[in-house]
Coordinates of C-alpha atoms in Angstrom, one line a residue:
M1 CA -14.6 28.8 1.2
K2 CA -14.8 25.3 0.0
P3 CA -15.9 24.8 -3.7
N4 CA -19.2 23.1 -4.2
P5 CA -19.7 20.3 -6.8
L6 CA -21.7 20.9 -10.0
V7 CA -25.4 20.3 -9.3
N8 CA -26.8 21.1 -12.8
C9 CA -24.6 21.6 -15.8
R10 CA -27.2 23.7 -17.5
R11 CA -27.4 26.2 -14.6
L12 CA -24.1 27.1 -13.1
T13 CA -25.4 29.1 -10.2
T14 CA -22.1 29.9 -8.7
L15 CA -18.5 30.2 -10.0
R16 CA -17.3 27.7 -7.3
F17 CA -18.1 25.1 -10.0
V18 CA -14.9 26.0 -11.9
P19 CA -12.3 24.9 -9.3
A20 CA -14.5 22.0 -8.2
L21 CA -14.6 20.8 -11.9
L22 CA -10.8 21.2 -12.4
L23 CA -9.9 19.5 -9.1
S24 CA -12.3 16.6 -9.6
L25 CA -10.9 16.1 -13.0
L26 CA -7.4 16.2 -11.6
C27 CA -8.3 13.4 -9.1
C28 CA -9.4 11.2 -11.9
L29 CA -6.0 11.5 -13.6
S30 CA -2.7 10.0 -12.7
A31 CA 0.5 12.0 -11.9
H32 CA 4.1 11.9 -13.1
T33 CA 7.1 12.5 -11.0
A34 CA 9.6 13.6 -13.7
F35 CA 10.2 17.3 -13.8
A36 CA 9.0 19.4 -16.8
A37 CA 11.3 21.9 -18.4
R38 CA 10.3 24.2 -15.5
P39 CA 8.9 22.3 -12.6
L40 CA 5.7 23.8 -11.4
S41 CA 7.0 23.4 -7.7
Q42 CA 9.2 26.4 -8.5
L43 CA 6.0 28.4 -8.5
V44 CA 4.7 27.1 -5.2
D45 CA 5.4 28.7 -1.9
Q46 CA 7.4 26.6 0.7
K47 CA 4.5 26.7 3.2
A48 CA 2.5 24.2 1.2
G49 CA 1.3 21.4 3.4
L50 CA 0.4 19.0 0.5
Y51 CA 1.6 19.0 -3.1
L52 CA 0.6 16.8 -6.0
E53 CA 2.5 17.0 -9.3
A54 CA 1.8 15.6 -12.7
T55 CA 3.4 15.7 -16.1
Q56 CA 2.7 13.8 -19.5
L57 CA -0.6 12.6 -18.3
D58 CA -1.9 11.9 -21.8
Q59 CA 1.0 9.6 -22.6
H60 CA 0.9 7.7 -19.3
I61 CA -2.8 7.1 -19.2
K62 CA -2.6 5.8 -22.8
Q63 CA 0.1 3.4 -21.8
F64 CA -2.0 2.1 -18.8
L65 CA -5.1 1.8 -20.8
H66 CA -3.3 -0.5 -23.3
S67 CA -1.7 -2.6 -20.5
Q68 CA -2.7 -6.2 -19.8
L69 CA -4.1 -5.2 -16.4
A70 CA -6.5 -2.7 -17.9
S71 CA -7.4 -4.8 -20.8
R72 CA -8.3 -7.8 -18.7
F73 CA -10.2 -5.8 -16.2
R74 CA -12.5 -4.4 -19.1
E75 CA -13.3 -8.0 -20.0
T76 CA -14.5 -8.9 -16.5
E77 CA -18.2 -9.2 -15.6
V78 CA -17.7 -6.7 -12.7
F79 CA -16.7 -4.1 -15.2
Q80 CA -19.3 -4.8 -17.7
H81 CA -22.0 -4.7 -14.9
W82 CA -20.7 -1.3 -13.9
L83 CA -21.0 -0.1 -17.4
R84 CA -24.7 -1.0 -17.4
S85 CA -25.3 0.7 -14.0
Q86 CA -27.3 4.0 -13.5
D87 CA -24.2 5.7 -12.2
V88 CA -22.5 5.3 -15.6
K89 CA -25.6 6.6 -17.3
N90 CA -25.7 9.6 -15.1
L91 CA -22.0 10.3 -15.7
K92 CA -22.4 10.0 -19.5
Q93 CA -25.2 12.5 -19.3
G94 CA -23.3 15.0 -17.2
L95 CA -20.3 14.7 -19.6
T96 CA -22.6 15.3 -22.6
Q97 CA -23.9 18.4 -21.0
L98 CA -20.4 19.5 -20.4
E99 CA -19.3 19.0 -23.9
T100 CA -22.4 20.9 -25.0
L101 CA -21.4 23.8 -22.8
T102 CA -17.8 24.0 -24.0
Q103 CA -18.5 23.0 -27.6
R104 CA -15.6 20.7 -27.5
P105 CA -15.1 16.9 -27.0
L106 CA -14.1 16.1 -23.4
L107 CA -10.9 14.1 -23.9
P108 CA -9.2 16.6 -26.2
L109 CA -10.2 19.3 -23.7
L110 CA -8.7 17.4 -20.9
R111 CA -5.5 16.8 -22.9
D112 CA -5.2 20.5 -23.7
L113 CA -5.7 21.6 -20.0
F114 CA -3.9 18.8 -18.1
G115 CA -1.8 16.8 -20.7
E116 CA 1.4 18.6 -20.1
S117 CA 1.8 19.1 -16.5
V118 CA -0.3 19.8 -13.5
G119 CA 0.3 20.8 -9.9
L120 CA -2.0 20.9 -6.9
A121 CA -0.9 22.6 -3.6
V122 CA -2.9 22.7 -0.4
F123 CA -2.1 25.3 2.3
N124 CA -3.1 25.2 6.0
N125 CA -5.0 28.3 7.1
G126 CA -5.4 27.2 10.7
P127 CA -7.9 25.2 12.7
D128 CA -10.6 27.8 12.3
Q129 CA -10.5 28.0 8.5
N130 CA -10.6 25.6 5.6
P131 CA -7.4 25.0 3.7
S132 CA -6.7 27.0 0.5
I133 CA -6.0 25.3 -2.8
L134 CA -3.6 26.4 -5.6
L135 CA -4.0 24.7 -9.0
L136 CA -1.2 25.0 -11.6
T137 CA -1.3 23.5 -15.1
D138 CA 0.8 23.9 -18.2
V139 CA -1.7 24.2 -21.0
K140 CA -0.9 23.3 -24.6
D141 CA -2.3 26.5 -26.0
P142 CA -2.6 29.5 -23.7
A143 CA -4.5 31.6 -26.3
A144 CA -7.0 28.8 -27.0
T145 CA -7.6 28.3 -23.2
R146 CA -8.2 32.1 -22.8
A147 CA -10.7 31.9 -25.5
L148 CA -12.4 28.8 -23.9
F149 CA -12.6 30.6 -20.6
A150 CA -14.1 33.8 -22.2
D151 CA -16.8 31.7 -24.0
W152 CA -17.5 29.6 -20.8
F153 CA -17.9 32.7 -18.6
Q154 CA -20.0 34.5 -21.1
K155 CA -22.4 31.5 -21.2
T156 CA -22.6 31.1 -17.4
G157 CA -23.0 34.7 -16.6
V158 CA -19.6 35.0 -14.9
K159 CA -18.1 38.5 -14.5
V160 CA -14.3 38.9 -15.0
T161 CA -12.3 41.8 -13.5
E162 CA -8.6 42.5 -14.4
S163 CA -5.9 43.7 -12.1
T164 CA -2.1 43.6 -12.1
H165 CA 0.5 42.3 -9.6
L166 CA 4.1 43.0 -10.3
D167 CA 3.0 44.2 -13.7
I168 CA 1.5 40.8 -14.5
P169 CA -2.2 40.7 -15.4
C170 CA -4.4 38.8 -12.9
F171 CA -8.1 38.1 -13.2
T172 CA -10.9 37.5 -10.8
A173 CA -14.0 35.7 -12.0
S174 CA -17.2 35.9 -10.0
Q175 CA -20.8 34.9 -10.5
Q176 CA -23.1 37.9 -10.9
T177 CA -25.9 37.8 -8.3
E178 CA -28.3 40.2 -6.6
D179 CA -28.0 38.3 -3.3
A180 CA -24.9 39.9 -1.7
E181 CA -24.9 37.4 1.2
N182 CA -24.6 34.4 -1.1
A183 CA -22.3 36.1 -3.6
S184 CA -19.2 34.1 -4.5
A185 CA -15.9 35.4 -3.3
G186 CA -14.5 34.7 -6.8
I187 CA -11.8 32.7 -8.4
H188 CA -8.4 34.3 -9.0
Y189 CA -6.3 33.2 -11.9
T190 CA -3.5 34.3 -14.2
F191 CA -1.5 33.0 -17.1
L192 CA 2.3 32.9 -16.6
E193 CA 3.4 32.2 -20.1
Q194 CA 2.2 28.6 -20.6
T195 CA 1.2 28.1 -17.0
L196 CA -2.4 28.6 -15.8
I197 CA -2.6 29.3 -12.1
L198 CA -5.9 29.3 -10.3
S199 CA -6.9 29.8 -6.6
E200 CA -9.7 31.1 -4.3
N201 CA -7.0 32.7 -2.2
E202 CA -5.6 35.8 -4.0
N203 CA -2.5 36.0 -1.7
L204 CA -1.5 32.5 -2.9
L205 CA -1.9 33.6 -6.5
H206 CA 0.2 36.7 -5.8
S207 CA 2.9 34.4 -4.2
S208 CA 3.2 32.3 -7.4
V209 CA 3.3 35.5 -9.5
A210 CA 6.2 36.9 -7.3
L211 CA 8.2 33.7 -7.7
F212 CA 7.6 33.8 -11.5
A213 CA 8.7 37.5 -11.7
A214 CA 11.8 36.8 -9.7
L215 CA 12.9 34.1 -12.2
Q216 CA 12.0 36.3 -15.1
E217 CA 14.3 39.0 -13.6
G218 CA 17.2 36.5 -13.5
K219 CA 17.4 36.1 -9.8
P220 CA 19.1 32.7 -8.7
L221 CA 16.5 29.9 -8.4
K222 CA 18.3 28.6 -5.2
E223 CA 17.5 31.9 -3.4
Q224 CA 13.7 31.6 -4.0
N225 CA 11.4 30.5 -1.1
C226 CA 9.6 28.0 -3.3
L227 CA 8.8 24.4 -2.6
Y228 CA 11.3 23.2 -5.2
N229 CA 14.1 24.5 -2.9
L230 CA 12.8 23.0 0.3
K231 CA 15.4 20.5 1.5
M232 CA 13.0 17.9 2.7
Y233 CA 11.1 18.1 -0.6
Q234 CA 14.3 17.6 -2.5
R235 CA 15.3 14.6 -0.3
A236 CA 11.8 13.1 -0.8
R237 CA 12.0 13.4 -4.6
A238 CA 15.4 11.8 -4.6
V239 CA 14.2 8.6 -2.8
L240 CA 11.1 8.1 -5.0
A241 CA 11.5 5.6 -8.0
D242 CA 12.4 7.3 -11.2
D243 CA 9.8 5.5 -13.2
A244 CA 6.8 6.3 -10.9
T245 CA 3.9 7.8 -12.8
G246 CA 2.7 10.1 -10.0
S247 CA 3.7 11.8 -6.8
A248 CA 2.2 13.5 -3.8
F249 CA 4.3 15.2 -1.1
L250 CA 3.2 15.9 2.5
N251 CA 4.9 18.4 4.8
P252 CA 3.9 17.3 8.4
R253 CA 5.2 20.6 9.9
A254 CA 2.5 22.5 8.1
W255 CA -0.2 20.5 10.1
D256 CA 1.4 20.2 13.6
E257 CA -1.2 22.5 15.2
F258 CA -3.8 19.8 14.6
I259 CA -2.0 17.2 16.6
K260 CA -3.6 17.0 20.1
P261 CA -1.8 15.9 23.3
P262 CA -1.7 12.1 23.6
R263 CA -4.1 10.5 26.1
N264 CA -2.5 7.0 26.2
E265 CA 0.5 5.1 25.2
V266 CA -0.8 4.2 21.7
E267 CA -1.5 7.9 20.9
Q268 CA 1.9 8.8 22.4
G269 CA 3.5 6.4 19.9
I270 CA 1.7 7.8 17.0
V271 CA 2.6 11.4 18.2
N272 CA 6.3 10.4 18.4
W273 CA 6.2 9.0 14.8
W274 CA 4.6 12.2 13.6
Q275 CA 7.1 14.4 15.3
K276 CA 10.0 12.4 13.9
T277 CA 8.6 12.4 10.4
G278 CA 10.2 15.0 8.2
A279 CA 8.2 14.3 5.0
L280 CA 6.1 11.7 3.3
I281 CA 6.0 11.3 -0.5
A282 CA 3.9 8.8 -2.5
G283 CA 4.4 7.8 -6.1
L284 CA 1.9 6.0 -8.4
H285 CA 2.9 3.4 -11.0
L286 CA 0.6 2.9 -14.0
K287 CA 1.8 0.0 -16.2
N288 CA 0.9 -3.7 -16.2
T289 CA 1.2 -3.2 -12.4
L290 CA -0.9 -0.7 -10.6
A291 CA 1.4 0.2 -7.5
L292 CA 1.5 2.9 -4.9
E293 CA 4.9 3.6 -3.5
T294 CA 5.1 5.5 -0.2
V295 CA 8.2 6.7 1.6
I296 CA 8.3 8.1 5.1
L297 CA 11.4 10.2 5.7
F298 CA 12.6 10.9 9.3
N299 CA 13.8 14.4 10.1
S300 CA 17.0 13.1 11.7
E301 CA 19.5 10.3 10.9
V302 CA 19.5 9.3 14.6
I303 CA 16.1 7.7 15.1
D304 CA 15.3 5.2 17.8
L305 CA 11.9 3.6 17.2
P306 CA 11.3 0.1 18.7
L307 CA 9.5 -1.1 15.6
L308 CA 12.4 -0.3 13.5
N309 CA 14.7 -2.4 15.8
I310 CA 12.2 -5.4 15.9
L311 CA 11.6 -5.4 12.1
Q312 CA 15.3 -5.4 11.4
T313 CA 16.5 -5.2 7.8
S314 CA 19.8 -6.7 6.7
A315 CA 21.0 -6.6 3.1
S316 CA 23.4 -9.6 3.9
T317 CA 20.6 -11.9 4.8
P318 CA 19.3 -13.8 1.7
D319 CA 15.6 -13.7 0.8
P320 CA 13.6 -16.8 1.7
Y321 CA 11.6 -16.8 -1.6
T322 CA 13.3 -20.0 -2.9
L323 CA 11.7 -21.9 0.1
I324 CA 8.2 -21.1 -1.0
P325 CA 6.4 -23.2 -3.6
Q326 CA 4.7 -21.5 -6.6
K327 CA 1.4 -23.0 -5.6
A328 CA 1.3 -21.0 -2.5
L329 CA -1.9 -19.0 -2.0
A330 CA -0.7 -16.4 0.4
V331 CA 2.8 -15.5 1.7
M332 CA 4.1 -13.4 4.5
A333 CA 7.9 -13.2 4.8
G334 CA 10.2 -10.8 6.5
Q335 CA 12.9 -10.2 9.0
L336 CA 12.1 -10.2 12.6
N337 CA 14.4 -9.7 15.7
L338 CA 12.8 -12.3 17.8
Q339 CA 15.1 -11.8 20.8
L340 CA 14.2 -8.2 21.1
L341 CA 10.6 -8.9 20.6
T342 CA 10.6 -11.6 23.3
Q343 CA 12.6 -9.4 25.6
K344 CA 10.1 -6.5 25.4
F345 CA 7.2 -8.9 26.0
V346 CA 9.0 -10.5 29.0
D347 CA 9.9 -7.1 30.4
F348 CA 6.2 -6.1 30.2
Y349 CA 5.0 -9.3 31.8
A350 CA 7.6 -9.5 34.4
Q351 CA 6.8 -6.0 35.5
K352 CA 3.1 -6.8 35.8
H353 CA 3.5 -10.3 37.3
P354 CA 7.0 -10.8 38.8
E355 CA 6.3 -13.8 40.8
K356 CA 4.6 -15.7 38.0
W357 CA 7.4 -14.8 35.6
K358 CA 10.1 -16.3 38.0
K359 CA 8.2 -19.6 37.9
I360 CA 7.7 -19.6 34.1
H361 CA 11.3 -18.7 33.6
A362 CA 12.5 -21.5 35.8
A363 CA 10.3 -24.1 34.1
S364 CA 11.5 -22.8 30.7
V365 CA 15.1 -23.2 31.5
G366 CA 14.5 -26.8 32.7
L367 CA 12.5 -27.6 29.6
L368 CA 15.2 -26.2 27.4
G369 CA 18.0 -28.2 29.0
G370 CA 19.5 -25.3 30.9
L371 CA 19.4 -22.7 28.1
D372 CA 17.8 -19.4 28.8
P373 CA 14.7 -18.8 26.6
I374 CA 15.7 -15.2 25.8
T375 CA 19.4 -14.9 25.8
D376 CA 20.0 -18.4 24.3
I377 CA 17.0 -19.7 22.3
A378 CA 15.4 -16.4 21.1
S379 CA 18.7 -15.2 20.0
A380 CA 19.2 -18.2 17.8
L381 CA 15.8 -17.8 16.0
G382 CA 15.8 -15.5 12.9
P383 CA 16.1 -13.2 11.4
N384 CA 14.1 -14.6 8.5
V385 CA 10.6 -15.6 9.3
L386 CA 7.9 -16.8 6.8
F387 CA 4.4 -18.1 6.6
Y388 CA 2.6 -19.5 3.6
S389 CA -0.5 -21.4 2.8
V390 CA -1.3 -24.0 0.1
P391 CA -4.6 -25.7 -0.9
R392 CA -5.6 -28.8 1.1
Q393 CA -5.5 -32.1 -0.8
Q394 CA -8.8 -33.1 0.6
L395 CA -11.4 -30.5 1.3
S396 CA -14.0 -30.9 4.1
F397 CA -16.7 -28.6 5.6
D398 CA -15.3 -29.2 9.2
A399 CA -11.8 -27.7 8.2
I400 CA -10.5 -24.6 6.5
S401 CA -9.6 -25.1 2.8
F402 CA -5.9 -24.7 3.0
D403 CA -2.8 -25.9 5.1
G404 CA -0.3 -23.5 6.5
L405 CA 3.4 -23.5 7.4
I406 CA 5.7 -21.3 9.5
A407 CA 9.4 -21.3 9.1
M408 CA 12.1 -19.7 11.3
Q409 CA 15.7 -19.4 10.4
L410 CA 18.1 -20.9 12.9
S411 CA 21.2 -18.7 13.6
P412 CA 23.0 -19.9 16.8
P413 CA 25.3 -17.4 18.4
E414 CA 28.8 -17.2 16.9
N415 CA 30.3 -18.6 20.0
A416 CA 28.3 -21.8 19.5
S417 CA 30.7 -23.1 16.9
S418 CA 31.1 -26.8 17.7
S419 CA 28.6 -29.4 16.6
S420 CA 27.8 -30.4 20.2
E421 CA 27.0 -26.8 21.2
K422 CA 24.8 -26.5 18.0
S423 CA 22.9 -29.7 18.8
S424 CA 22.1 -28.3 22.2
Y425 CA 20.0 -25.6 20.6
H426 CA 18.2 -28.2 18.4
L427 CA 17.7 -30.5 21.4
A428 CA 16.2 -27.6 23.4
L429 CA 13.8 -26.8 20.6
E430 CA 12.9 -30.5 20.2
N431 CA 12.1 -30.7 23.9
V432 CA 9.7 -27.8 23.6
A433 CA 8.1 -29.4 20.5
H434 CA 7.8 -32.8 22.1
F435 CA 6.3 -31.2 25.2
L436 CA 3.7 -29.3 23.2
M437 CA 2.8 -32.4 21.1
N438 CA 2.5 -34.7 24.1
S439 CA 0.3 -32.2 25.8
V440 CA -2.0 -32.1 22.7
L441 CA -1.9 -36.0 22.6
V442 CA -2.9 -36.3 26.2
Q443 CA -5.6 -33.7 25.9
H444 CA -7.1 -35.4 22.8
N445 CA -6.9 -39.0 24.0
T446 CA -8.3 -38.5 27.4
D447 CA -11.6 -37.7 25.7
A448 CA -13.6 -40.9 25.8
K449 CA -15.1 -40.4 22.2
H450 CA -11.5 -40.8 20.9
K451 CA -10.7 -44.1 22.6
D452 CA -11.3 -46.3 19.6
E453 CA -8.8 -44.3 17.4
P454 CA -6.4 -42.4 19.6
A455 CA -4.0 -39.9 18.2
I456 CA -0.4 -41.0 17.8
L457 CA 2.9 -39.4 17.4
K458 CA 4.8 -40.3 14.2
V459 CA 8.5 -39.9 13.5
E460 CA 10.7 -39.6 10.3
D461 CA 14.4 -39.0 10.4
H462 CA 16.0 -37.8 7.1
D463 CA 19.6 -36.9 6.2
L464 CA 18.7 -33.2 6.0
Y465 CA 15.9 -32.9 8.6
H466 CA 14.0 -34.5 11.3
L467 CA 10.1 -34.7 11.1
R468 CA 7.5 -35.3 13.8
W469 CA 3.7 -35.1 13.6
I470 CA 0.5 -36.1 15.2
D471 CA -1.8 -38.5 13.3
H472 CA -5.5 -39.1 13.7
L473 CA -6.1 -35.7 15.2
G474 CA -9.3 -34.8 13.3
P475 CA -8.8 -33.0 10.0
Y476 CA -5.3 -31.7 10.9
Q477 CA -1.9 -33.3 11.3
P478 CA 0.2 -30.8 13.3
A479 CA 3.9 -31.3 12.4
Y480 CA 7.3 -29.9 12.9
G481 CA 10.6 -30.3 11.2
I482 CA 14.1 -29.2 12.2
S483 CA 17.4 -28.9 10.3
D484 CA 20.6 -27.0 10.8
Q485 CA 19.2 -23.9 9.2
Q486 CA 15.4 -24.0 9.7
L487 CA 12.7 -24.7 12.2
V488 CA 9.3 -25.5 10.6
L489 CA 5.9 -25.7 12.0
A490 CA 3.0 -26.9 9.8
S491 CA -0.6 -28.2 9.8
S492 CA 0.5 -31.3 7.7
P493 CA 3.7 -33.3 7.4
D494 CA 3.4 -33.1 3.7
L495 CA 4.2 -29.4 3.8
V496 CA 7.3 -30.0 5.9
R497 CA 8.6 -32.7 3.4
E498 CA 7.9 -30.3 0.5
F499 CA 9.6 -27.4 2.3
F500 CA 12.9 -29.2 2.8
T501 CA 13.0 -30.8 -0.7
L502 CA 11.7 -28.0 -2.8
K503 CA 13.7 -27.3 -6.0
S504 CA 14.5 -23.6 -6.7
E505 CA 12.9 -23.8 -10.2
D506 CA 9.6 -24.8 -8.6
S507 CA 9.8 -22.0 -6.0
L508 CA 8.0 -18.6 -5.8
A509 CA 11.3 -16.9 -6.7
A510 CA 11.3 -18.6 -10.2
L511 CA 7.7 -17.2 -11.0
P512 CA 8.0 -14.6 -13.8
L513 CA 5.6 -12.2 -12.3
F514 CA 7.2 -12.5 -8.8
Q515 CA 10.7 -12.0 -10.4
S516 CA 9.6 -8.8 -12.2
W517 CA 8.0 -7.4 -9.1
K518 CA 11.0 -8.1 -6.9
E519 CA 13.4 -6.5 -9.4
T520 CA 11.2 -3.4 -9.8
F521 CA 9.5 -2.8 -6.4
F522 CA 11.2 -4.7 -3.4
Q523 CA 14.8 -5.4 -4.1
E524 CA 15.7 -4.1 -0.5
E525 CA 12.3 -4.3 1.1
K526 CA 12.5 -7.4 3.3
Q527 CA 8.9 -7.3 4.7
L528 CA 6.5 -8.9 2.2
C529 CA 2.8 -9.9 2.0
F530 CA 1.9 -11.6 -1.3
L531 CA -1.4 -13.0 -2.6
N532 CA -0.9 -15.4 -5.5
I533 CA -4.1 -14.6 -7.4
S534 CA -3.1 -17.0 -10.2
S535 CA -3.0 -19.9 -7.7
I536 CA -6.2 -18.8 -6.0
R537 CA -7.9 -18.7 -9.3
T538 CA -6.9 -22.2 -10.1
F539 CA -7.9 -23.5 -6.7
I540 CA -11.4 -21.9 -7.2
E541 CA -11.7 -23.5 -10.7
Q542 CA -10.7 -26.9 -9.5
N543 CA -13.1 -26.9 -6.4
S544 CA -15.9 -24.6 -7.6
D545 CA -18.7 -27.0 -6.6
F546 CA -17.4 -27.5 -3.1
L547 CA -16.7 -23.8 -2.6
A548 CA -20.1 -22.8 -3.9
E549 CA -21.7 -25.1 -1.4
Q550 CA -19.5 -23.8 1.3
L551 CA -20.5 -20.3 0.5
S552 CA -24.2 -21.3 0.4
R553 CA -24.0 -22.3 4.1
Q554 CA -23.4 -18.5 4.7
Q555 CA -26.4 -17.6 2.5
D556 CA -29.2 -19.7 4.3
S557 CA -28.1 -22.8 2.4
D558 CA -29.1 -21.2 -0.9
L559 CA -26.8 -22.9 -3.5
A560 CA -27.7 -20.4 -6.1
K561 CA -26.6 -17.5 -3.9
G562 CA -23.4 -19.4 -3.2
K563 CA -22.6 -20.0 -6.9
S564 CA -23.5 -16.3 -7.6
K565 CA -21.1 -15.1 -5.0
L566 CA -18.3 -17.3 -6.1
A567 CA -18.8 -16.3 -9.7
G568 CA -18.5 -12.7 -8.8
L569 CA -15.3 -13.4 -7.0
K570 CA -13.9 -15.4 -9.9
S571 CA -14.8 -12.6 -12.4
L572 CA -13.0 -10.0 -10.2
L573 CA -9.8 -12.1 -10.0
E574 CA -9.7 -12.6 -13.8
S575 CA -8.0 -9.2 -14.3
F576 CA -4.8 -9.7 -12.4
D577 CA -2.4 -12.4 -11.2
G578 CA -1.1 -11.1 -7.9
V579 CA -1.3 -8.6 -5.1
F580 CA 1.7 -7.6 -2.9
L581 CA 2.6 -5.3 0.0
A582 CA 6.3 -4.8 0.6
A583 CA 8.0 -2.6 3.3
G584 CA 11.6 -1.7 4.1
L585 CA 12.6 -0.1 7.3
Q586 CA 15.7 1.8 7.9
K587 CA 17.0 4.3 10.4
T588 CA 16.4 7.2 8.1
Q589 CA 13.1 6.1 6.2
V590 CA 10.3 3.6 5.8
R591 CA 9.3 2.6 2.4
I592 CA 6.0 0.8 1.7
V593 CA 4.8 -0.4 -1.8
I594 CA 1.3 -1.7 -2.5
G595 CA 0.5 -3.2 -5.9
L596 CA -1.5 -5.5 -8.1
G597 CA -1.1 -6.6 -11.7
S598 CA -0.2 -9.0 -14.3
L599 CA 2.4 -9.8 -17.0
S600 CA 0.5 -11.6 -19.8
P601 CA -3.0 -12.0 -21.2
R602 CA -5.3 -14.3 -19.4
R603 CA -5.1 -17.9 -20.8

C-alpha cells in the first residue's frame, strides 16, 4: 500500500502519514557516500532494487548552505520572489503545525533523526503490486526517539502492538478506526541499538532483524546475504568519487520483468543497453559546485556497443581546451571516431540506395584527388572535435547574436609520413572546401538583387595556416582555415585567426573555475558540454538594450515585457558562473557528471 501525504497536520487520519513524512524529509536532504561505523547496507537484503544511503547530513548541508553557490542564489530576485510566494507561506504554516505537534523545533528534530546516517531501500514486488520501502536511520538518541514516537502516537490516536522476532522487540503502529475496510495495514518498526528501521512490509523488517542478529552472534559478515556483500554494489561504490556527498544504487536485475519486448530498432538498442548494464550508481556533490555524478557499470568486461566505439576515449590524446578562448559562451568538445561514424552512415545509405551511392562515391573520389572519402579522408579526421560560440562584434536583428566555430584534429595515417603525402590530404580537403564555397558564391550571385554587391572569395596565407572566406554574404562570413594539425570551419574569419593565434593563458584551460572542475570532475572524461555563465552574463550586461528589444519581438513588441524577461534571466544567472556536462565512455563503464557552481563571490 502506498503511503499517502499529510493532508491536515491537526488531524492525522491514518498512520500512513508517518512513512510519507519521513520519506519526504529524506528526499529534501542530501546523501553521503562514506560508510558509517556500521554501514546501513549491512542491514539491507540483497534483493533491493534501489538503495539510497546518507551519513553526516547535518555537516554537509551546513557546508553547502555556507558555500558561494548557495549564498549567491539567496541574493537573487528569483529566490526572493519565491520566498514571498504562497507556496512558502503554506510550507511555513505546515511546519509550524508539525512543530506544535512534536513540541520540538523542526531542524533539531531532523538532525536527531537523520543527522547521523540514513538508508532507503526499495524492493520490487512484481508488476501487480506496489514496491515496498525500507527506511533505516541511525538516530542520535534512541531513548529520546522512542519517547518522541510514544508522545506522537498518543496525540494522533495510533495504537502500537509489540511482538518479537529472533528475540528482538518489533512494533506495529496502526491507526485506530471503526471502518475495517479503510483501516491502515500498519507500519512496522524496530530499534536495533542506534538504528531505527521502518517499513510497511513486515517481512522486510524481519529480514533486517535477521541480518542484525547474525552479526550480533558473530557470524562472518562476508557470509551474509546483505546488499553490502553484493559484488556489483561493491564495484559500484569503488568507482564513485570519494568526496561525493550522496549516493543512490540501482540494481537493474531487480526490475527486468518490467522490460517489454522491443518493437523497433531504437527499443532494441535500449533493451541491449539495459541487459548489459550490471548496475548504476549516482553520487551528489554539495560544495561550491552542485554536481550529480552517475556511473553505468556493465555486467561484463567484453562489451561491444557501437556508441562506445564511435565516442572513443584515449588518455594519450591531449585535451583541446587550450584552443578555446575564455570569452566562449558555449563549448562542446570530445573525441569522435569519424571514420567509424562515416562508415556506418555509408553502409546504411548504400544498402538503401546502392546505385546512388556508387555515383556519389565516384564523384567524391574525383573531388578528393583520388583519395577515398572513408578509408583515406575520414580516417585522417579526429579524434578531437570541438565547437564553441562567441558573441558577435556587431549585433543585428537579422542574425543570431553569436558566431560559431568547429575544429577537427588532423591525424593522417602513419604510413603518410612524407610531406608530399601529407599535403595530399590537405589538398583534398581544400578541394572540398573550395567546391562548397564556390557553390555558395554561384547560388548567391545568380540572384539579381545581389548584382550590385556580389559575394567574393577572399584568401589569406599565413606561416601556420591558410584562411579562406566569403565576403558580402549578408550578416555572415563563412570561413575555413587549415594547418598541419587542424581543420577549422567558422562563421567569421576573425574566429579562425583567433583560433590559430590564441595564447594558452587566454584560453579556457586557464580559467580558474574550469581548472578546478577539470581536476575534480572530468580528468578522464573526454566528452564535454560547457556553458560559460560568467561570459553570458557579461554579454547580457553589455547588450541589454538590444537583447531586451529582441525579446520584445517575441512578446508582441512589448518592450516592457522584453526587459522583464531579460531581467529574470539575469537574476537567475547571478548565482553561478558555469554549467557543465562531462562524459567518459569505456569498455566497462560510462561515467556522466552534470554540475553548476562558482568559486568566488559575485563581483
